[in-house]
Short mmCIF file of C-alpha atoms in Angstrom, two decimals:
data_model
loop_
_atom_site.label_atom_id
_atom_site.label_comp_id
_atom_site.label_asym_id
_atom_site.label_seq_id
_atom_site.Cartn_x
_atom_site.Cartn_y
_atom_site.Cartn_z
CA UNK A 1 -0.14 -0.01 0.27
CA UNK A 2 2.82 2.68 0.93
CA UNK A 3 5.01 1.40 -2.55
CA UNK A 4 1.19 2.57 -4.13
CA UNK A 5 1.11 5.66 -2.30
CA UNK A 6 4.85 7.02 -2.81
CA UNK A 7 4.25 6.62 -6.98
CA UNK A 8 1.47 8.71 -6.35
CA UNK A 9 3.24 11.34 -4.81
CA UNK A 10 5.96 10.89 -7.80
CA UNK A 11 3.10 11.31 -10.52
CA UNK A 12 1.66 14.00 -8.62
CA UNK A 13 4.89 16.06 -8.43
CA UNK A 14 5.69 14.73 -12.26
CA UNK A 15 2.33 16.94 -12.90
CA UNK A 16 2.93 20.08 -11.31
CA UNK A 17 6.65 20.22 -12.20
CA UNK A 18 5.04 19.71 -16.20
CA UNK A 19 2.63 22.87 -15.26
CA UNK A 20 4.92 24.39 -14.29
CA UNK A 21 6.61 24.83 -17.58
CA UNK A 22 3.57 24.99 -19.54
CA UNK A 23 2.37 27.95 -17.38
CA UNK A 24 6.15 29.36 -17.65
CA UNK A 25 5.58 28.89 -21.44
CA UNK A 26 2.45 30.61 -22.16
CA UNK A 27 3.28 33.05 -19.82
CA UNK A 28 5.83 34.27 -22.58
CA UNK A 29 3.57 34.07 -25.71
CA UNK A 30 1.80 37.13 -26.90
CA UNK A 31 -1.84 37.25 -28.01
CA UNK A 32 -3.21 40.09 -29.78
CA UNK A 33 -6.80 41.07 -30.55
CA UNK A 34 -8.46 44.01 -31.97
CA UNK A 35 -11.81 46.41 -31.55
CA UNK A 36 -12.97 48.62 -34.57
CA UNK A 37 -11.70 46.79 -37.57
CA UNK A 38 -8.24 47.16 -36.23
CA UNK A 39 -8.49 50.81 -35.00
CA UNK A 40 -7.80 49.55 -31.50
CA UNK A 41 -4.87 46.62 -30.83
CA UNK A 42 -4.20 45.10 -27.28
CA UNK A 43 -1.09 42.60 -26.94
CA UNK A 44 -1.04 40.69 -24.23
CA UNK A 45 1.23 37.91 -22.48
CA UNK A 46 -0.31 34.18 -21.21
CA UNK A 47 0.09 35.98 -17.30
CA UNK A 48 -3.05 38.20 -19.16
CA UNK A 49 -0.38 40.96 -18.67
CA UNK A 50 -1.36 44.33 -21.04
CA UNK A 51 2.07 44.64 -23.58
CA UNK A 52 1.38 47.27 -25.05
CA UNK A 53 -1.99 49.12 -26.86
CA UNK A 54 -2.04 50.63 -30.02
CA UNK A 55 -5.21 53.02 -31.02
CA UNK A 56 -5.41 54.40 -34.30
CA UNK A 57 -5.52 58.21 -34.86
CA UNK A 58 -7.84 58.15 -37.01
CA UNK A 59 -10.34 56.85 -33.89
CA UNK A 60 -9.67 59.73 -31.69
CA UNK A 61 -12.38 62.07 -31.61
CA UNK A 62 -12.72 63.94 -28.93
CA UNK A 63 -16.94 64.86 -30.06
CA UNK A 64 -17.05 60.53 -28.70
CA UNK A 65 -14.51 59.49 -26.24
CA UNK A 66 -16.55 56.87 -25.47
CA UNK A 67 -16.75 55.07 -28.53
CA UNK A 68 -12.73 55.24 -28.08
CA UNK A 69 -13.45 53.75 -24.25
CA UNK A 70 -15.49 50.94 -25.45
CA UNK A 71 -12.92 49.64 -28.28
CA UNK A 72 -10.25 49.56 -25.74
CA UNK A 73 -12.29 47.45 -23.41
CA UNK A 74 -13.20 44.93 -26.28
CA UNK A 75 -9.97 44.50 -27.56
CA UNK A 76 -8.46 44.14 -24.30
CA UNK A 77 -11.08 41.95 -22.89
CA UNK A 78 -10.60 39.58 -26.22
CA UNK A 79 -6.74 39.55 -25.89
CA UNK A 80 -7.08 38.31 -21.91
CA UNK A 81 -10.35 35.61 -23.45
CA UNK A 82 -7.70 34.55 -26.03
CA UNK A 83 -4.81 34.41 -23.64
CA UNK A 84 -6.92 32.53 -20.97
CA UNK A 85 -8.00 29.94 -23.76
CA UNK A 86 -4.51 28.98 -24.63
CA UNK A 87 -3.79 28.46 -20.90
CA UNK A 88 -6.65 26.30 -20.59
CA UNK A 89 -6.08 24.49 -24.00
CA UNK A 90 -2.26 23.52 -23.19
CA UNK A 91 -3.60 22.63 -19.67
CA UNK A 92 -6.44 20.15 -20.67
CA UNK A 93 -3.53 18.59 -23.21
CA UNK A 94 -1.38 17.56 -19.95
CA UNK A 95 -4.65 16.53 -18.18
CA UNK A 96 -6.05 14.37 -20.96
CA UNK A 97 -9.27 16.69 -21.05
CA UNK A 98 -9.75 15.98 -17.66
CA UNK A 99 -11.79 19.47 -16.08
CA UNK A 100 -10.29 19.56 -12.62
CA UNK A 101 -11.49 22.52 -10.04
CA UNK A 102 -8.73 25.04 -9.23
CA UNK A 103 -6.38 23.95 -11.73
CA UNK A 104 -6.83 27.08 -14.46
#
C-alpha cells in the first residue's frame, strides 16, 4: 500500500512540474486582439498582463470618447480571453481533457 502511495506522490510531483513548465511557456506568449476593424489593438502575454495598446489616430475623436473607451475594453477583454483559452488548452493536454476544479 505504501508503495502505491509513493508512486502516486511521484506522479503528482511530475504533473506539478509539467504544469509549471506549461505556465512558464504560455506566460511568454504574446496574444493580440483588436476591435473596430483594427482601430484598437491590444497585446497581452499568457499571464494576462497588457503589453501594449495601439490606437489608430483616426479613431481619436474628442466628441466621441465613449466609442474609443468601448473599443479599448472590447480589444482588452478579447485578448485576455484568448490568453486564458490558450492556458486552458495547454493544461487540458496535460490532464487528458479532465476538468480539475481550481487547476486553471
